[in-house]
Coordinates of C-alpha atoms and ligand atoms in Angstrom, one line a residue:
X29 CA 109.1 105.1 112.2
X30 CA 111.2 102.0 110.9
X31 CA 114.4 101.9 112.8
X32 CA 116.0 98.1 112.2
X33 CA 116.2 95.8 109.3
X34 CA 117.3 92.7 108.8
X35 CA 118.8 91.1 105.0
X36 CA 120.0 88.2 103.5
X37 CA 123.0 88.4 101.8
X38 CA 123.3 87.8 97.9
X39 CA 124.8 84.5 97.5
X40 CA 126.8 83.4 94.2
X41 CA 123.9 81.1 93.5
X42 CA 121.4 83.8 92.8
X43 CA 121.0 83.1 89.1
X44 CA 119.7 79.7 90.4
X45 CA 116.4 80.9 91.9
X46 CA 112.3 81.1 90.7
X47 CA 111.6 83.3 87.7
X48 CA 109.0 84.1 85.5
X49 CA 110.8 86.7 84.2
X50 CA 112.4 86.2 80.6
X51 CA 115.6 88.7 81.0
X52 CA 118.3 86.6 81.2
X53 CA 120.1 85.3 84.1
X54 CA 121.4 87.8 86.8
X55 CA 124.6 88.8 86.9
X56 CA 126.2 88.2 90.6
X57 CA 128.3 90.7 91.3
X58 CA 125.9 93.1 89.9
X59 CA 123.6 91.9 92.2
X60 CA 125.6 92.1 94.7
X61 CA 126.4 95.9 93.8
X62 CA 122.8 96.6 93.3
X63 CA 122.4 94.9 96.9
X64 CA 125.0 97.3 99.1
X65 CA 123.4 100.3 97.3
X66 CA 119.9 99.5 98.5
X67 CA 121.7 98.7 101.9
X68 CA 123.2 102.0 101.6
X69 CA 120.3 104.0 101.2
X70 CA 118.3 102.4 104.2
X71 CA 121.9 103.2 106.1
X72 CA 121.5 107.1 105.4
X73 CA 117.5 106.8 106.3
X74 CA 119.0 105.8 109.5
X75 CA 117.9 102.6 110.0
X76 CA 120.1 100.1 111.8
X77 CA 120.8 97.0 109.2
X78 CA 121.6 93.4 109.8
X79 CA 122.9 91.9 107.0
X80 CA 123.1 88.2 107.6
X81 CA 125.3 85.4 105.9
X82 CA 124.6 84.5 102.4
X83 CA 123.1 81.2 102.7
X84 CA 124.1 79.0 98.8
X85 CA 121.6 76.6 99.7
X86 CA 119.1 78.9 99.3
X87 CA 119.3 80.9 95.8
X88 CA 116.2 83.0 96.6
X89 CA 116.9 84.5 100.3
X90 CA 117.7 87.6 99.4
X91 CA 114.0 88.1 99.1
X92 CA 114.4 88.1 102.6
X93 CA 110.6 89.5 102.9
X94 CA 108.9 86.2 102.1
X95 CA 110.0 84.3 105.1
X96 CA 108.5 86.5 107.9
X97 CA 105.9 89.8 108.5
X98 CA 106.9 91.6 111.5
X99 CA 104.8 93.8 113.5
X100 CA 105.7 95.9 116.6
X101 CA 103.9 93.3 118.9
X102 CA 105.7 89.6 116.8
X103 CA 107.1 88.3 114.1
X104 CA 104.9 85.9 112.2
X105 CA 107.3 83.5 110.3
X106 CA 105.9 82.5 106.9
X107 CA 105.5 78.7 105.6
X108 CA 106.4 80.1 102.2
X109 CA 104.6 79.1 99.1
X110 CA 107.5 77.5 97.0
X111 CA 109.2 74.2 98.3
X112 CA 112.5 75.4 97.8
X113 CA 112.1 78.6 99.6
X114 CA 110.6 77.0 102.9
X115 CA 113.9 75.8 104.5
X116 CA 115.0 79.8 104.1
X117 CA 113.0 80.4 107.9
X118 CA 115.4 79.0 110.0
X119 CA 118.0 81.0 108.8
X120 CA 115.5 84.3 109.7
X121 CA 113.7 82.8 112.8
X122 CA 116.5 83.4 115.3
X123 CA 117.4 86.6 114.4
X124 CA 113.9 87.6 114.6
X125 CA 113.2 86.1 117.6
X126 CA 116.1 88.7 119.1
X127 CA 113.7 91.4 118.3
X128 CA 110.1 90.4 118.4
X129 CA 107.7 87.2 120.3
X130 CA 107.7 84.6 117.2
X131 CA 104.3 83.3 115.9
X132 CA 105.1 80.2 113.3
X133 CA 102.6 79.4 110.5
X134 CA 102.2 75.3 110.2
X135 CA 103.6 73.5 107.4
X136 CA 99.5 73.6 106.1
X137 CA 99.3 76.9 105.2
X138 CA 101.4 79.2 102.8
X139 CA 102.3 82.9 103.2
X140 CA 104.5 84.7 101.2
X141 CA 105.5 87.8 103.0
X142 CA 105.4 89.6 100.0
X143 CA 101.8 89.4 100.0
X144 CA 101.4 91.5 102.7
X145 CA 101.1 94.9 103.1
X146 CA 100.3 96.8 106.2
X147 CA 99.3 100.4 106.2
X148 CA 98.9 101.2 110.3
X149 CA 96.9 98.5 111.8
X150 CA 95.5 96.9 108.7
X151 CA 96.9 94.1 106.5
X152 CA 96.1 93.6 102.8
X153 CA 96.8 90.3 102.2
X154 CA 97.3 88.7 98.2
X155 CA 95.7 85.8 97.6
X156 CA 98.2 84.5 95.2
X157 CA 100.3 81.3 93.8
X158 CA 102.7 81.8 97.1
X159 CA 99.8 82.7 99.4
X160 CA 96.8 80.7 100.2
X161 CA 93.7 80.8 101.8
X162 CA 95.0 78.6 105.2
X163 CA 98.4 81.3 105.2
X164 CA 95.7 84.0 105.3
X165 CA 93.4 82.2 107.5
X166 CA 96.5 81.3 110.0
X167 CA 97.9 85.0 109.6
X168 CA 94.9 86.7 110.4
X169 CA 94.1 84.4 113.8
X170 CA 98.1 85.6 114.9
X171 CA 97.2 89.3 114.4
X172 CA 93.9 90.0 114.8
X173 CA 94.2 89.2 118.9
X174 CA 97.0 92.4 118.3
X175 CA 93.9 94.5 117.3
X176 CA 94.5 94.5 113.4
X177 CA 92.4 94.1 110.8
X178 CA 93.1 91.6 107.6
X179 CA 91.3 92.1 103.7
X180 CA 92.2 89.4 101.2
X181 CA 93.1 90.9 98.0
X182 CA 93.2 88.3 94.7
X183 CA 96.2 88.8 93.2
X184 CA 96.4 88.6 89.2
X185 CA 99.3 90.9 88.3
X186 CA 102.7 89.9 89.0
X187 CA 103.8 87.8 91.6
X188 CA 103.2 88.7 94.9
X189 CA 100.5 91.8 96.2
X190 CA 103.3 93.8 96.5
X191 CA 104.9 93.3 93.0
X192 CA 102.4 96.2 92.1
X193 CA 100.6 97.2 95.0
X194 CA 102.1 99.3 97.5
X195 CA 101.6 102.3 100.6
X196 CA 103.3 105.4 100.0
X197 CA 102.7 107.8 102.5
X198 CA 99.9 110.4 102.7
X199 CA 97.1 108.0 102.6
X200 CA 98.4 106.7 98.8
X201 CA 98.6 103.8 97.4
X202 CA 100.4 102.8 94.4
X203 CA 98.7 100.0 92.4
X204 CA 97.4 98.6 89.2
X205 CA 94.4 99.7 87.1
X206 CA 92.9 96.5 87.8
X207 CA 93.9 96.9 91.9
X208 CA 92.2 99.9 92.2
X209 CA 88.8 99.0 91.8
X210 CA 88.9 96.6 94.5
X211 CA 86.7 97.7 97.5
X212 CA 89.3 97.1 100.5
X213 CA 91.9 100.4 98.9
X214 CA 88.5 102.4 98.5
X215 CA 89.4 105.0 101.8
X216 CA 93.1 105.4 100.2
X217 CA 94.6 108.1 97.2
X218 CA 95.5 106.2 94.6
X219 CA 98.9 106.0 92.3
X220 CA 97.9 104.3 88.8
X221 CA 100.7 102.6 87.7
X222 CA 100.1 101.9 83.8
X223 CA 100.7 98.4 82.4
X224 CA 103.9 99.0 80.7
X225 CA 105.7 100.1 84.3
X226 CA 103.6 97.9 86.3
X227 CA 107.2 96.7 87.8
X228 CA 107.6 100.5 89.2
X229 CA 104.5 99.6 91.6
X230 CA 107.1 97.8 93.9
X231 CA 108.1 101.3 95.3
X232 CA 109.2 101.2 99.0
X233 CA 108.4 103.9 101.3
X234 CA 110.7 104.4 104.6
X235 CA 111.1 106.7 107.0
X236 CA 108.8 109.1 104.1
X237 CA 111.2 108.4 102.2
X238 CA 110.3 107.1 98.8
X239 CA 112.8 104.6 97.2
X240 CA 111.1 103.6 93.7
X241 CA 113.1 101.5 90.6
X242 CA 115.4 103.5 88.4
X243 CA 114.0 103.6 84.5
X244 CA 109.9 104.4 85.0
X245 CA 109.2 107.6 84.3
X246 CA 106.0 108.1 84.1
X247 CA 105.9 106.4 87.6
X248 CA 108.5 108.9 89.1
X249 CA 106.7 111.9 87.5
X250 CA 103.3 110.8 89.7
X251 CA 105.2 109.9 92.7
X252 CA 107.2 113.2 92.7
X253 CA 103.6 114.6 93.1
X254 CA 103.6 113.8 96.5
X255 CA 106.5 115.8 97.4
X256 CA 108.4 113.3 99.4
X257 CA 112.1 112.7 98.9
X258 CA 112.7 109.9 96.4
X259 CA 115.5 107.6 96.0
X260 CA 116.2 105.7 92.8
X261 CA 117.8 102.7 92.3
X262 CA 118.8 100.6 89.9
X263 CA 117.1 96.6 90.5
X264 CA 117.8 95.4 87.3
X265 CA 119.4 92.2 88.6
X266 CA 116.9 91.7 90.9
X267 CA 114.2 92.0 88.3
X268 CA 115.2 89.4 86.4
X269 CA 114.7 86.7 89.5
X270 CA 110.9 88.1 89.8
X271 CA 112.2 90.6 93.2
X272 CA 112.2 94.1 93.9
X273 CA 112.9 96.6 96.6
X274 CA 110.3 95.6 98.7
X275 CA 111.4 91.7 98.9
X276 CA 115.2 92.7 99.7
X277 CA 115.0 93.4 103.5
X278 CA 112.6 92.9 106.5
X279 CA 111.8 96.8 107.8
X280 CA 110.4 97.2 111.3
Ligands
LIG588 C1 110.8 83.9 94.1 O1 110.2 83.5 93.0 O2 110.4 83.5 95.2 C2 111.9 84.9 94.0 N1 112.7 84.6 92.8 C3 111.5 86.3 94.0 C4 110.8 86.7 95.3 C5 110.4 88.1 95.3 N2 109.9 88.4 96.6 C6 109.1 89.4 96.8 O3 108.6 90.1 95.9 N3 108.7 89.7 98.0

């Protein structure tokens, strides 16, 4: 049960992050609005949130996810994979430290936090351009003392593992045609997202509580399958900066 988060505020900079994406720049006080809806929703889950300053140095930390992976025994902080995200761990770092022992990746490794996904005690780590094989390496000697297990996954759609590839509940996962056949999600359900809603795979599930991206359909029509309460939101902002629902808060 996930009972305390922890966010980054949107800053009026936003529109001056990393993108891939080619839909325009975001639009800040819509992302801002998007923002306090998503906050809401983890409010009426009951989860206790800490929304922290909006830091205008850092155009990215919203994505709040990337900087750290917290676990009920630490809180590994990240080296993140893009230069001008890495400064965005001190701001996180302390307030972590509040809650959990801190273990610090060195400056020679690279971990996005969105490459990680737990389900219980194992870790599915992406491989990706943010995440290499020293983050994974580093990562895995910080948890596996903790009695967890870590699988490498390649990453080759979207950005991060999680982009596309994420735990629902009920022994599901959500993923990608091409996800699917890897051998490390061969014990769970699977979710097929298809290609043209591959951005739906960054569903969040809270408190079994689904919260999924307002606009996929054919996503929401599988997920209501499952017959868990879904949430849906509207991340269009966020979506054009590369992010998701996953990357906007830090759930543990
Ligand atoms: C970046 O490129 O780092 C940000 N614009 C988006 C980060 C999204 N984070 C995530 O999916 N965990």
């Amino acid at each position: 049960c996930e009972e305390d988060c922890a966010f980054g505020s949107v800053c009026a900079t936003c529109g001056n992050g990393l993108t891939t994406a080619s839909l325009g720049a975001p639009e800040a006080a819509k992302t801002r609005s998007q923002f306090n809806a998503y906050v809401d929703a983890l409010l009426g889950l009951g989860l206790t949130v800490t929304v922290l300053p909006a830091a205008a140095a850092f155009p990215d930390s919203h994505f709040v996810e990337d900087t750290a992976v917290v676990m009920p025994e630490i809180a590994v902080i990240t080296h993140p994979g893009a230069p001008s995200r890495q400064g965005e761990v001190a701001t996180i770092a302390p307030v972590l430290a509040r809650h959990r022992p801190l273990a610090r990746m060195s400056a020679a490794a690279h971990m996005d936090g969105g490459d990680v996904m737990t389900i219980g005690k194992r870790f599915f780590v992406g491989l990706s351009a943010r995440t290499d094989a020293a983050g994974l390496q580093e990562f895995a000697a910080f948890v596996e003392p903790h009695g967890y297990q870590v699988h490498a996954i390649d990453v080759n759609d979207g950005l991060h593992l999680k982009s596309v590839v994420n735990y629902v509940g009920r022994n599901t996962v959500l993923l990608s045609a091409e996800a699917a056949t890897h051998p490390a999600f061969a014990g769970l359900d699977h979710i097929i997202v298809n290609k043209a809603e591959e951005y739906a795979g960054n569903t969040l599930w809270i408190n079994d509580t689904l919260i999924t991206p307002a606009g996929y359909p054919d996503t929401l029509a599988k997920l209501v399958k499952l017959g868990l309460p879904i949430i849906e939101l509207d991340t269009s902002e966020f979506r054009k900066m590369d992010g998701g629902l996953t990357c906007l808060s830090l759930r543990f």
